[in-house]
CSV table of C-alpha atoms in Angstrom, one decimal:
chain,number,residue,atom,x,y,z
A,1,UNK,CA,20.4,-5.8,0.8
A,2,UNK,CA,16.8,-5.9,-0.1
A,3,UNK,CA,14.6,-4.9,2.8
A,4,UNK,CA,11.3,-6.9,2.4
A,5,UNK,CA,11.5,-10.1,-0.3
A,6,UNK,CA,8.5,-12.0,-1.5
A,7,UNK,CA,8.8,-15.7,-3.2
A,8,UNK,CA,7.4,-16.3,-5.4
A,9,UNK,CA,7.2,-13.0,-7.7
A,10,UNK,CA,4.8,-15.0,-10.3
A,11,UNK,CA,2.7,-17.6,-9.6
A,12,UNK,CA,0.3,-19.2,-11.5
A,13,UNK,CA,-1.9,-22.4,-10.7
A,14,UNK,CA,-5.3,-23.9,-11.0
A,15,UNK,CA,-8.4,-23.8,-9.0
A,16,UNK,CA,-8.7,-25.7,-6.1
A,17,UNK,CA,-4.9,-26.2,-5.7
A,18,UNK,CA,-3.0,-24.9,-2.4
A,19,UNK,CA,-0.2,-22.5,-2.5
A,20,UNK,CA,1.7,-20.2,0.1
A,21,UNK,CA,3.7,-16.8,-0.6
A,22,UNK,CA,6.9,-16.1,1.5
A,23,UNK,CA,8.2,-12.9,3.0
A,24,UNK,CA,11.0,-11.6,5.0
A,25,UNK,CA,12.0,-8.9,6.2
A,26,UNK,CA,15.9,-8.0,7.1
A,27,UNK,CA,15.1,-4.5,8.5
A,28,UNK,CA,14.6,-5.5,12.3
A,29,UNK,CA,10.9,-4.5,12.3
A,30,UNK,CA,7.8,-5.6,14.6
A,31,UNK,CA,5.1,-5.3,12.4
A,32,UNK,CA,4.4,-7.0,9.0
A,33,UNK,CA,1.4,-6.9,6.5
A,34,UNK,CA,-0.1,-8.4,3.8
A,35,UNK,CA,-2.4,-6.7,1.3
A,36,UNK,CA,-4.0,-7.5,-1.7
A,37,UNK,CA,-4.2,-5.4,-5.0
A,38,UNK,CA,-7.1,-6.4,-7.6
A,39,UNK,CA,-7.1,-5.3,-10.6
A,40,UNK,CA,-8.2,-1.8,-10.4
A,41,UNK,CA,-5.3,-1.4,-8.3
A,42,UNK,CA,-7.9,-1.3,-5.2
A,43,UNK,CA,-5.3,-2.0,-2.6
A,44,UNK,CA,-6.8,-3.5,0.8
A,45,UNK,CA,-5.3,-5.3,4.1
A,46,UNK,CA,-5.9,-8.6,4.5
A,47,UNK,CA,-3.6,-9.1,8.1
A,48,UNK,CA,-1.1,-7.8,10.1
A,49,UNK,CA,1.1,-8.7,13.1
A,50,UNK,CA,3.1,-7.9,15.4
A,51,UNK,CA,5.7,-9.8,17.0
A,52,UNK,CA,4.0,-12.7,15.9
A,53,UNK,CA,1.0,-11.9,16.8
A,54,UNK,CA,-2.3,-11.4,15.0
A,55,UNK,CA,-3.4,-7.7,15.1
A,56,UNK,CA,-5.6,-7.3,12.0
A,57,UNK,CA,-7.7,-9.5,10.2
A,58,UNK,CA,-9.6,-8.5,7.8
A,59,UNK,CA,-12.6,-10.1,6.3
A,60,UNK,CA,-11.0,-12.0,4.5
A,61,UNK,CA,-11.6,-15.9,3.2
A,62,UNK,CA,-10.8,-18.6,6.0
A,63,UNK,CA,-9.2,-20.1,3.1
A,64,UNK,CA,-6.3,-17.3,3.9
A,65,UNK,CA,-4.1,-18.0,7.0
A,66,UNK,CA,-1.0,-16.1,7.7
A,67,UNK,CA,1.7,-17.7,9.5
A,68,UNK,CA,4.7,-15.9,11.5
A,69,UNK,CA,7.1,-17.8,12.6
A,70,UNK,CA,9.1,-15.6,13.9
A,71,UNK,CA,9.0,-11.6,13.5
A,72,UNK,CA,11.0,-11.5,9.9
A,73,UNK,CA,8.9,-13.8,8.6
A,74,UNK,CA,5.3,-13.5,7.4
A,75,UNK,CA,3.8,-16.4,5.1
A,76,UNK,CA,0.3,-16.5,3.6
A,77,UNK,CA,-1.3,-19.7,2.8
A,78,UNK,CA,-4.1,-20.2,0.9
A,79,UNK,CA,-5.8,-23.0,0.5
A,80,UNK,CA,-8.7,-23.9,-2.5
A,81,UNK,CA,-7.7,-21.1,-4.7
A,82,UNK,CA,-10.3,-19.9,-6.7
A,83,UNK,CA,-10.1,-17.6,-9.6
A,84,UNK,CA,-11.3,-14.6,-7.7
A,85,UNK,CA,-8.0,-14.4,-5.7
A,86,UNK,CA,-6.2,-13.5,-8.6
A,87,UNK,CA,-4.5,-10.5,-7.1
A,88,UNK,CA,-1.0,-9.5,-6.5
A,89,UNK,CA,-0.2,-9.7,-2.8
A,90,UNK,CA,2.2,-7.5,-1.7
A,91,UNK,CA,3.9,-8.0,2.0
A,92,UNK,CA,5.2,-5.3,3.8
A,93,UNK,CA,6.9,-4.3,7.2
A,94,UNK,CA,6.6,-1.2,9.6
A,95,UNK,CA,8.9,-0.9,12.5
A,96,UNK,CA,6.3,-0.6,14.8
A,97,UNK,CA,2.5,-0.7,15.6
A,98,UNK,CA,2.8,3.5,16.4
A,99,UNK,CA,5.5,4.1,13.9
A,100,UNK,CA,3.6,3.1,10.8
A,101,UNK,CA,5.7,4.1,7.8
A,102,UNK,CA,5.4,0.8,5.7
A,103,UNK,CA,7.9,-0.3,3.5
A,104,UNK,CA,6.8,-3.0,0.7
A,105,UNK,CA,8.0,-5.9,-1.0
A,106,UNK,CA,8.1,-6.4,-4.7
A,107,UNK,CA,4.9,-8.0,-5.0
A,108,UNK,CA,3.8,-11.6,-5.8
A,109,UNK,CA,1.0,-11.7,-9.0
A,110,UNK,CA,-0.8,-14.9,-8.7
A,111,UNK,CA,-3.3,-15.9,-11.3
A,112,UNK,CA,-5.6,-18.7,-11.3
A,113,UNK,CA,-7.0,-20.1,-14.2
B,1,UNK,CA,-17.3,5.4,9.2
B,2,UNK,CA,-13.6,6.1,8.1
B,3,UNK,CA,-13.0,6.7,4.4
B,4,UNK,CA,-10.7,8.4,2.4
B,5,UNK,CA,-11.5,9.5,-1.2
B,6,UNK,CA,-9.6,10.0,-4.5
B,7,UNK,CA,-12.0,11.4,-6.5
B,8,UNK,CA,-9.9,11.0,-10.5
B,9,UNK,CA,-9.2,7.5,-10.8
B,10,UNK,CA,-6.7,8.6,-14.0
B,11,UNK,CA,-5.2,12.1,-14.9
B,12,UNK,CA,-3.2,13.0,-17.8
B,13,UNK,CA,-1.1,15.6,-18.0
B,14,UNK,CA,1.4,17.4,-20.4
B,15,UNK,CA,5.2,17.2,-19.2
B,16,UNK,CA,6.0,20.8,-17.5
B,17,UNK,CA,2.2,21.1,-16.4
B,18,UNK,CA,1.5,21.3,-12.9
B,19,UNK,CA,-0.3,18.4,-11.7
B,20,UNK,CA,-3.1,17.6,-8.7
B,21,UNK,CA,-4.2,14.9,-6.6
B,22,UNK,CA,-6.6,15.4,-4.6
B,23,UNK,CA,-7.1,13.2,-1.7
B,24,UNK,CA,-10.2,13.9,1.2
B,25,UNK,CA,-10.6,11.9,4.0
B,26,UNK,CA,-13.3,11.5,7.0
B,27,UNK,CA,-11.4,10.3,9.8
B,28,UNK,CA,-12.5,11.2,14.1
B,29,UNK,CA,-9.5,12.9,15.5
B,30,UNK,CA,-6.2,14.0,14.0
B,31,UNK,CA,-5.0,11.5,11.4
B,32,UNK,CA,-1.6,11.1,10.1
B,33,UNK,CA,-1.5,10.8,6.1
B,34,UNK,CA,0.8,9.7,4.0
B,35,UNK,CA,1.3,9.3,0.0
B,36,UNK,CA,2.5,6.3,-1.2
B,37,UNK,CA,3.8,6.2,-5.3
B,38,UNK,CA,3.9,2.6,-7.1
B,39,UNK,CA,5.8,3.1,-10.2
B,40,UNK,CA,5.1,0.4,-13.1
B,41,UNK,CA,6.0,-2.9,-12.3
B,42,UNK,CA,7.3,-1.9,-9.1
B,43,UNK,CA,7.1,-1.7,-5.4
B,44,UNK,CA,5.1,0.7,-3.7
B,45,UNK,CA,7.1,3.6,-1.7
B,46,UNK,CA,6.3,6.3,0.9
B,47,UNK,CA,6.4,9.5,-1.0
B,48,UNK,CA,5.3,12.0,1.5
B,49,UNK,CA,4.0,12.1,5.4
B,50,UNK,CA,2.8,14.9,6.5
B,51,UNK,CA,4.8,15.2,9.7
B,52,UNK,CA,7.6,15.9,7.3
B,53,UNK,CA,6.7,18.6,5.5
B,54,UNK,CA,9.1,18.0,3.0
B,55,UNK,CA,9.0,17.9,-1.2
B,56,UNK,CA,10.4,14.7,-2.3
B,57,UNK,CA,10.8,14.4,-6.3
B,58,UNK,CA,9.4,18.1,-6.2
B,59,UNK,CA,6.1,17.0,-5.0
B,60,UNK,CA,4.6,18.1,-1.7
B,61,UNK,CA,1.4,18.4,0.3
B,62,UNK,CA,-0.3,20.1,2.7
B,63,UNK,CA,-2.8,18.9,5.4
B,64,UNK,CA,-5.6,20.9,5.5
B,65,UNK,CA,-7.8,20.0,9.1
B,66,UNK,CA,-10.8,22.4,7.9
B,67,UNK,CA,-11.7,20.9,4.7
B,68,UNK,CA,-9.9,17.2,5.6
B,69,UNK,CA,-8.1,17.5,2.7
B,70,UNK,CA,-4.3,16.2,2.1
B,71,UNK,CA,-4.0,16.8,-1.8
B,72,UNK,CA,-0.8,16.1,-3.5
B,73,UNK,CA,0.9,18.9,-6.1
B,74,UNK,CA,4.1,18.9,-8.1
B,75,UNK,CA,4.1,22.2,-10.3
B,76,UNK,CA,5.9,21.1,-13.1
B,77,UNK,CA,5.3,17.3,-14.1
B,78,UNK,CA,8.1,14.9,-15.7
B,79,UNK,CA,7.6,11.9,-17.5
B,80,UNK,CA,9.2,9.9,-14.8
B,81,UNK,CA,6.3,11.3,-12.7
B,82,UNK,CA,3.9,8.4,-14.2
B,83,UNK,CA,2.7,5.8,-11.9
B,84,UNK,CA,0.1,5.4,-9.8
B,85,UNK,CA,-0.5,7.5,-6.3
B,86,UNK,CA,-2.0,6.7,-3.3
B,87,UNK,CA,-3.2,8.4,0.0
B,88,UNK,CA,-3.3,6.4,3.0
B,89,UNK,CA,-3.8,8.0,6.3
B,90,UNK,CA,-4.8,6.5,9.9
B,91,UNK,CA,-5.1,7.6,13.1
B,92,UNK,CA,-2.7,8.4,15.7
B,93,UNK,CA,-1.4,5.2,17.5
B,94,UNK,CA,-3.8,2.9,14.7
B,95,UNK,CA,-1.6,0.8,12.7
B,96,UNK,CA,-4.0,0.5,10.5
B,97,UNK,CA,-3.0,2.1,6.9
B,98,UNK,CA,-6.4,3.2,5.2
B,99,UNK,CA,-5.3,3.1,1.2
B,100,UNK,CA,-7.6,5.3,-1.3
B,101,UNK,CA,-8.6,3.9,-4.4
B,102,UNK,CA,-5.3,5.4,-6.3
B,103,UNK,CA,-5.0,7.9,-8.8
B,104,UNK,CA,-3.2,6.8,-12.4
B,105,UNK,CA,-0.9,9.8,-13.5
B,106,UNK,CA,0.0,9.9,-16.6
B,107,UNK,CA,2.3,12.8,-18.1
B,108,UNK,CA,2.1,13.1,-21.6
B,109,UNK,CA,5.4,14.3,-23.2
């Protein structure tokens, strides 16, 4: 019954390769997220959307591109990874854009090397 | 500009102590604020909102509109109470979360 599931929860890969992180939500809401925590613990939004539809984006890489297929689902892709995205991304999900309590997945810790 | 500010990036405390966070923001209007706890190795979690104002774990906080202040207090801290705390607010009708820099808590027992 988990409410917001990433895949991977490790990943680990070498510069320049392509990889995407998964997330789904099962707890019917609009709005999803995507953050990234470096390792000060700084944690910053990258995008958001709602209903499938872009509503943030951050300044963030063009290498990064979110896809939402369909309001349970919010994928990041990034493409030429580079060892300063080493980070764990963590998804999340708020019901709404006005009802903003945000509940988080577990976290995916990606390391390039 | 919008910011929010926690000022002690890593506070020790004894077990039983009472503990602080102090959180400040500079937001136009009336922001709502929450605190969000990650504990180690783990999810982060709404602790607080201030719409609420409830305790939760025996921690609560006030929102304070003259000095823009939403600090976090628990008077007696337990071990379990180590992780690492965050204040967030945003404006009213703003999806947009606004995440301070955190503050580690450690309680020493």
């Amino acid at each position: 019954d988990t409410a917001v599931s990433q895949t991977p929860k490790y990943l680990v890969t070498q510069m320049g390769n392509d990889k995407s992180i998964k997330c789904e939500q099962n707890l019917g809401h609009d709005t999803m997220y995507w953050y990234k925590q470096d390792s000060k613990k700084f944690l910053k939004i990258m995008f958001s959307y709602n209903n499938k539809e872009l509503i943030i984006n951050e300044t963030v890489p063009n290498r990064f591109s979110p896809k939402s297929p369909d309001k349970a689902h919010l994928n990041l892709h990034i493409n030429s990874l580079e060892l300063g995205d080493s980070a764990v991304y963590f998804c999340a999900s708020s019901p709404d854009r006005v009802r903003n309590e945000q509940y988080f997945g577990p976290g995916t810790r990606l390391t390039v090397t | 500009a919008q910011r929010v500010t926690q000022p002690e990036k890593l506070l020790s405390v004894f077990k039983g102590a009472p503990v602080e966070l102090k959180c400040n923001y500079s937001y136009s209007g009336s922001p709502e604020l929450f605190w969000y706890v990650q504990y180690s190795r783990q999810r982060l979690q709404l602790l607080l909102r201030h719409i609420s104002r409830e305790s939760i774990k025996g921690f609560t906080a006030d929102l304070n509109k003259g000095e823009t202040s939403f600090h976090l207090k628990k008077p007696f801290a337990q071990e379990e109470d180590s992780a690492m705390y965050y204040c967030a607010p945003r404006r009213y009708g703003n999806n947009r979360l606004a995440f301070g820099k955190g503050n580690q808590v450690v309680v020493i027992p």
